[in-house]
PDB file of C-alpha atoms and ligand atoms in Angstrom:
ATOM      1  CA  MET A   1     108.900  92.583  10.867  1.00 55.00           C
ATOM      2  CA  PRO A   2     109.200  93.652  14.525  1.00 61.00           C
ATOM      3  CA  LYS A   3     112.768  94.012  15.779  1.00 73.00           C
ATOM      4  CA  GLU A   4     112.916  91.032  18.074  1.00 86.00           C
ATOM      5  CA  THR A   5     111.147  87.963  16.885  1.00 88.00           C
ATOM      6  CA  THR A   6     111.206  84.353  17.913  1.00 91.00           C
ATOM      7  CA  ARG A   7     110.243  81.467  15.753  1.00 91.00           C
ATOM      8  CA  VAL A   8     107.717  79.133  17.311  1.00 90.00           C
ATOM      9  CA  SER A   9     106.008  76.100  15.952  1.00 91.00           C
ATOM     10  CA  LEU A  10     102.334  75.501  16.560  1.00 88.00           C
ATOM     11  CA  THR A  11      99.993  72.629  16.052  1.00 92.00           C
ATOM     12  CA  LEU A  12      96.843  73.792  14.311  1.00 91.00           C
ATOM     13  CA  PRO A  13      93.880  71.984  12.885  1.00 91.00           C
ATOM     14  CA  GLU A  14      94.122  71.777   9.087  1.00 94.00           C
ATOM     15  CA  GLU A  15      90.782  73.516   8.755  1.00 93.00           C
ATOM     16  CA  LEU A  16      91.917  76.500  10.817  1.00 92.00           C
ATOM     17  CA  LEU A  17      95.120  76.887   8.844  1.00 92.00           C
ATOM     18  CA  LYS A  18      93.169  76.828   5.592  1.00 93.00           C
ATOM     19  CA  LYS A  19      91.009  79.648   6.877  1.00 91.00           C
ATOM     20  CA  ILE A  20      94.045  81.680   7.893  1.00 90.00           C
ATOM     21  CA  ASP A  21      95.590  81.165   4.454  1.00 91.00           C
ATOM     22  CA  LYS A  22      92.367  82.289   2.884  1.00 91.00           C
ATOM     23  CA  VAL A  23      92.537  85.530   4.865  1.00 89.00           C
ATOM     24  CA  VAL A  24      96.166  86.007   3.818  1.00 90.00           C
ATOM     25  CA  LYS A  25      95.188  85.493   0.176  1.00 90.00           C
ATOM     26  CA  THR A  26      92.665  88.318   0.330  1.00 88.00           C
ATOM     27  CA  GLY A  27      95.675  90.604   0.532  1.00 84.00           C
ATOM     28  CA  ASP A  28      95.081  92.121   3.939  1.00 81.00           C
ATOM     29  CA  TYR A  29      98.193  90.420   5.250  1.00 86.00           C
ATOM     30  CA  SER A  30     101.503  89.840   3.574  1.00 87.00           C
ATOM     31  CA  SER A  31     102.145  86.570   5.348  1.00 89.00           C
ATOM     32  CA  ARG A  32     100.711  83.898   7.580  1.00 89.00           C
ATOM     33  CA  SER A  33     102.885  85.121  10.434  1.00 90.00           C
ATOM     34  CA  LYS A  34     101.545  88.617  10.112  1.00 89.00           C
ATOM     35  CA  ALA A  35      97.966  87.428  10.201  1.00 90.00           C
ATOM     36  CA  VAL A  36      98.600  85.226  13.225  1.00 90.00           C
ATOM     37  CA  ARG A  37     100.404  88.057  15.043  1.00 89.00           C
ATOM     38  CA  ASP A  38      97.416  90.285  14.506  1.00 86.00           C
ATOM     39  CA  ALA A  39      95.030  87.590  15.692  1.00 88.00           C
ATOM     40  CA  LEU A  40      97.101  87.028  18.821  1.00 88.00           C
ATOM     41  CA  ARG A  41      97.147  90.734  19.649  1.00 83.00           C
ATOM     42  CA  ASP A  42      93.398  90.769  19.311  1.00 79.00           C
ATOM     43  CA  PHE A  43      93.141  87.753  21.563  1.00 80.00           C
ATOM     44  CA  LEU A  44      95.350  89.357  24.201  1.00 77.00           C
ATOM     45  CA  ALA A  45      93.430  92.632  24.133  1.00 69.00           C
ATOM     46  CA  ASN A  46      90.194  90.748  24.514  1.00 71.00           C
ATOM     47  CA  HIS A  47      91.530  88.593  27.287  1.00 70.00           C
ATOM     48  CA  LYS A  48      92.905  91.547  29.193  1.00 64.00           C
ATOM     49  CA  TRP A  49      89.732  93.495  28.772  1.00 66.00           C
ATOM     50  CA  ARG A  50      87.665  90.609  30.031  1.00 66.00           C
ATOM     51  CA  GLY A  51      89.959  90.220  33.025  1.00 67.00           C
ATOM     52  CA  GLU A  52      89.457  93.863  33.863  1.00 72.00           C
ATOM     53  CA  LEU A  53      85.681  93.786  33.846  1.00 72.00           C
ATOM     54  CA  SER A  54      84.365  94.743  37.236  1.00 77.00           C
ATOM     55  CA  GLY A  55      81.165  95.627  38.997  1.00 83.00           C
ATOM     56  CA  LYS A  56      77.810  95.389  37.316  1.00 88.00           C
ATOM     57  CA  VAL A  57      77.815  94.884  33.577  1.00 87.00           C
ATOM     58  CA  PHE A  58      75.274  94.334  30.872  1.00 89.00           C
ATOM     59  CA  GLY A  59      75.587  93.099  27.344  1.00 92.00           C
ATOM     60  CA  ALA A  60      75.341  89.974  25.277  1.00 95.00           C
ATOM     61  CA  ILE A  61      77.008  86.626  24.940  1.00 96.00           C
ATOM     62  CA  ILE A  62      76.922  85.127  21.479  1.00 97.00           C
ATOM     63  CA  LEU A  63      77.709  81.467  21.131  1.00 97.00           C
ATOM     64  CA  VAL A  64      77.888  79.091  18.233  1.00 97.00           C
ATOM     65  CA  TYR A  65      77.730  75.365  18.800  1.00 98.00           C
ATOM     66  CA  ASP A  66      77.217  72.052  17.109  1.00 97.00           C
ATOM     67  CA  HIS A  67      74.003  70.639  18.480  1.00 96.00           C
ATOM     68  CA  ASP A  68      74.967  67.115  17.327  1.00 96.00           C
ATOM     69  CA  THR A  69      77.674  66.914  19.990  1.00 96.00           C
ATOM     70  CA  PRO A  70      76.415  64.316  22.491  1.00 95.00           C
ATOM     71  CA  ASP A  71      74.849  65.825  25.574  1.00 96.00           C
ATOM     72  CA  LEU A  72      75.896  69.369  24.670  1.00 97.00           C
ATOM     73  CA  VAL A  73      72.390  70.810  24.464  1.00 97.00           C
ATOM     74  CA  ASN A  74      71.544  69.413  27.904  1.00 97.00           C
ATOM     75  CA  LYS A  75      74.709  70.817  29.401  1.00 97.00           C
ATOM     76  CA  LEU A  76      74.045  74.211  27.858  1.00 97.00           C
ATOM     77  CA  LEU A  77      70.547  74.272  29.275  1.00 97.00           C
ATOM     78  CA  ASP A  78      71.755  73.231  32.723  1.00 97.00           C
ATOM     79  CA  ILE A  79      74.369  75.982  32.730  1.00 98.00           C
ATOM     80  CA  GLN A  80      71.882  78.592  31.556  1.00 98.00           C
ATOM     81  CA  HIS A  81      69.399  77.578  34.219  1.00 98.00           C
ATOM     82  CA  GLY A  82      72.153  77.848  36.802  1.00 98.00           C
ATOM     83  CA  PHE A  83      72.777  81.422  35.694  1.00 98.00           C
ATOM     84  CA  ARG A  84      69.131  82.365  35.177  1.00 97.00           C
ATOM     85  CA  SER A  85      69.399  85.423  37.436  1.00 96.00           C
ATOM     86  CA  LEU A  86      71.990  86.775  35.006  1.00 96.00           C
ATOM     87  CA  ILE A  87      70.287  85.893  31.743  1.00 97.00           C
ATOM     88  CA  ASN A  88      67.544  88.205  30.667  1.00 96.00           C
ATOM     89  CA  SER A  89      66.628  86.562  27.396  1.00 97.00           C
ATOM     90  CA  VAL A  90      67.835  83.953  24.950  1.00 97.00           C
ATOM     91  CA  GLN A  91      67.542  84.063  21.224  1.00 97.00           C
ATOM     92  CA  HIS A  92      68.191  80.997  19.155  1.00 97.00           C
ATOM     93  CA  LEU A  93      68.998  80.764  15.472  1.00 97.00           C
ATOM     94  CA  HIS A  94      69.400  77.460  13.603  1.00 97.00           C
ATOM     95  CA  VAL A  95      72.303  78.359  11.352  1.00 97.00           C
ATOM     96  CA  SER A  96      72.731  75.104   9.483  1.00 97.00           C
ATOM     97  CA  GLU A  97      71.835  71.405   9.797  1.00 96.00           C
ATOM     98  CA  SER A  98      73.916  71.146  12.957  1.00 96.00           C
ATOM     99  CA  ASP A  99      75.077  74.619  13.976  1.00 97.00           C
ATOM    100  CA  CYS A 100      73.124  76.826  16.316  1.00 98.00           C
ATOM    101  CA  LEU A 101      73.695  80.409  17.318  1.00 98.00           C
ATOM    102  CA  GLU A 102      72.452  81.751  20.611  1.00 98.00           C
ATOM    103  CA  THR A 103      72.435  85.251  21.966  1.00 98.00           C
ATOM    104  CA  LEU A 104      72.107  85.609  25.704  1.00 98.00           C
ATOM    105  CA  ILE A 105      71.252  89.069  26.915  1.00 97.00           C
ATOM    106  CA  ILE A 106      72.880  89.398  30.292  1.00 96.00           C
ATOM    107  CA  GLN A 107      72.925  91.783  33.180  1.00 95.00           C
ATOM    108  CA  GLY A 108      74.680  91.319  36.478  1.00 93.00           C
ATOM    109  CA  ASP A 109      77.922  90.946  38.338  1.00 92.00           C
ATOM    110  CA  SER A 110      81.017  90.801  36.153  1.00 89.00           C
ATOM    111  CA  GLU A 111      82.473  87.903  38.126  1.00 89.00           C
ATOM    112  CA  LYS A 112      79.379  85.855  37.381  1.00 93.00           C
ATOM    113  CA  VAL A 113      79.461  86.865  33.726  1.00 92.00           C
ATOM    114  CA  ARG A 114      83.065  85.737  33.490  1.00 90.00           C
ATOM    115  CA  GLU A 115      82.194  82.470  35.150  1.00 94.00           C
ATOM    116  CA  LEU A 116      79.357  81.880  32.711  1.00 96.00           C
ATOM    117  CA  VAL A 117      81.515  82.682  29.677  1.00 94.00           C
ATOM    118  CA  ASN A 118      84.255  80.339  30.859  1.00 94.00           C
ATOM    119  CA  LYS A 119      81.781  77.535  31.483  1.00 96.00           C
ATOM    120  CA  LEU A 120      80.307  77.900  28.015  1.00 97.00           C
ATOM    121  CA  LYS A 121      83.756  78.009  26.448  1.00 94.00           C
ATOM    122  CA  SER A 122      84.894  74.837  28.133  1.00 94.00           C
ATOM    123  CA  LEU A 123      82.181  72.663  26.562  1.00 96.00           C
ATOM    124  CA  ARG A 124      83.070  70.336  23.732  1.00 95.00           C
ATOM    125  CA  GLY A 125      81.081  71.247  20.649  1.00 96.00           C
ATOM    126  CA  VAL A 126      80.985  74.961  21.438  1.00 97.00           C
ATOM    127  CA  LYS A 127      82.753  76.639  18.551  1.00 96.00           C
ATOM    128  CA  GLN A 128      82.724  80.284  19.550  1.00 95.00           C
ATOM    129  CA  VAL A 129      81.787  82.376  22.539  1.00 95.00           C
ATOM    130  CA  LYS A 130      81.805  86.140  22.285  1.00 93.00           C
ATOM    131  CA  LEU A 131      81.058  88.559  25.049  1.00 91.00           C
ATOM    132  CA  THR A 132      80.132  92.145  24.362  1.00 89.00           C
ATOM    133  CA  THR A 133      79.379  94.479  27.206  1.00 84.00           C
ATOM    134  CA  VAL A 134      78.258  98.056  27.090  1.00 77.00           C
ATOM    135  CA  GLY A 135      78.935 100.724  29.660  1.00 60.00           C
ATOM    136  CA  LYS A 136      76.327 102.668  31.498  1.00 52.00           C
TER     137      LYS A 136
HETATM  138 NI1   NI B 201      64.954  76.516  30.297  1.00 81.35          NI
HETATM  139 NI1   NI B 202      69.351  75.359  16.568  1.00 81.35          NI
END
């Protein structure tokens, strides 16, 4: 365990905790805390990296959402139309009865990309948004 630690209590959805415990059971982590610490480090690295994006970037945004969420599909389309100069192509995969996966190939200003990612993330029913950019 790291030298200085603080105990915190978190409120997590049951489903998420079950998934974490499942990961711990695979043996990659010796405890829940260890798994969560690792996840948080990953989150921070990602967050920092995204904050440091600058200039023109290109890459892909992958999002997973529940298309049964009222009005979500309309909102997603409106947002994508608003950012049409950024979005080169969209690929859609129907993952299950209600889940959809979309890949948006993007190219453009990093500020705009960030804005788009944040907008997508803020929608209810959107389960995951991942941004991958590649350098020139
Ligand atoms: Ni359209
Ligand atoms: Ni679909």
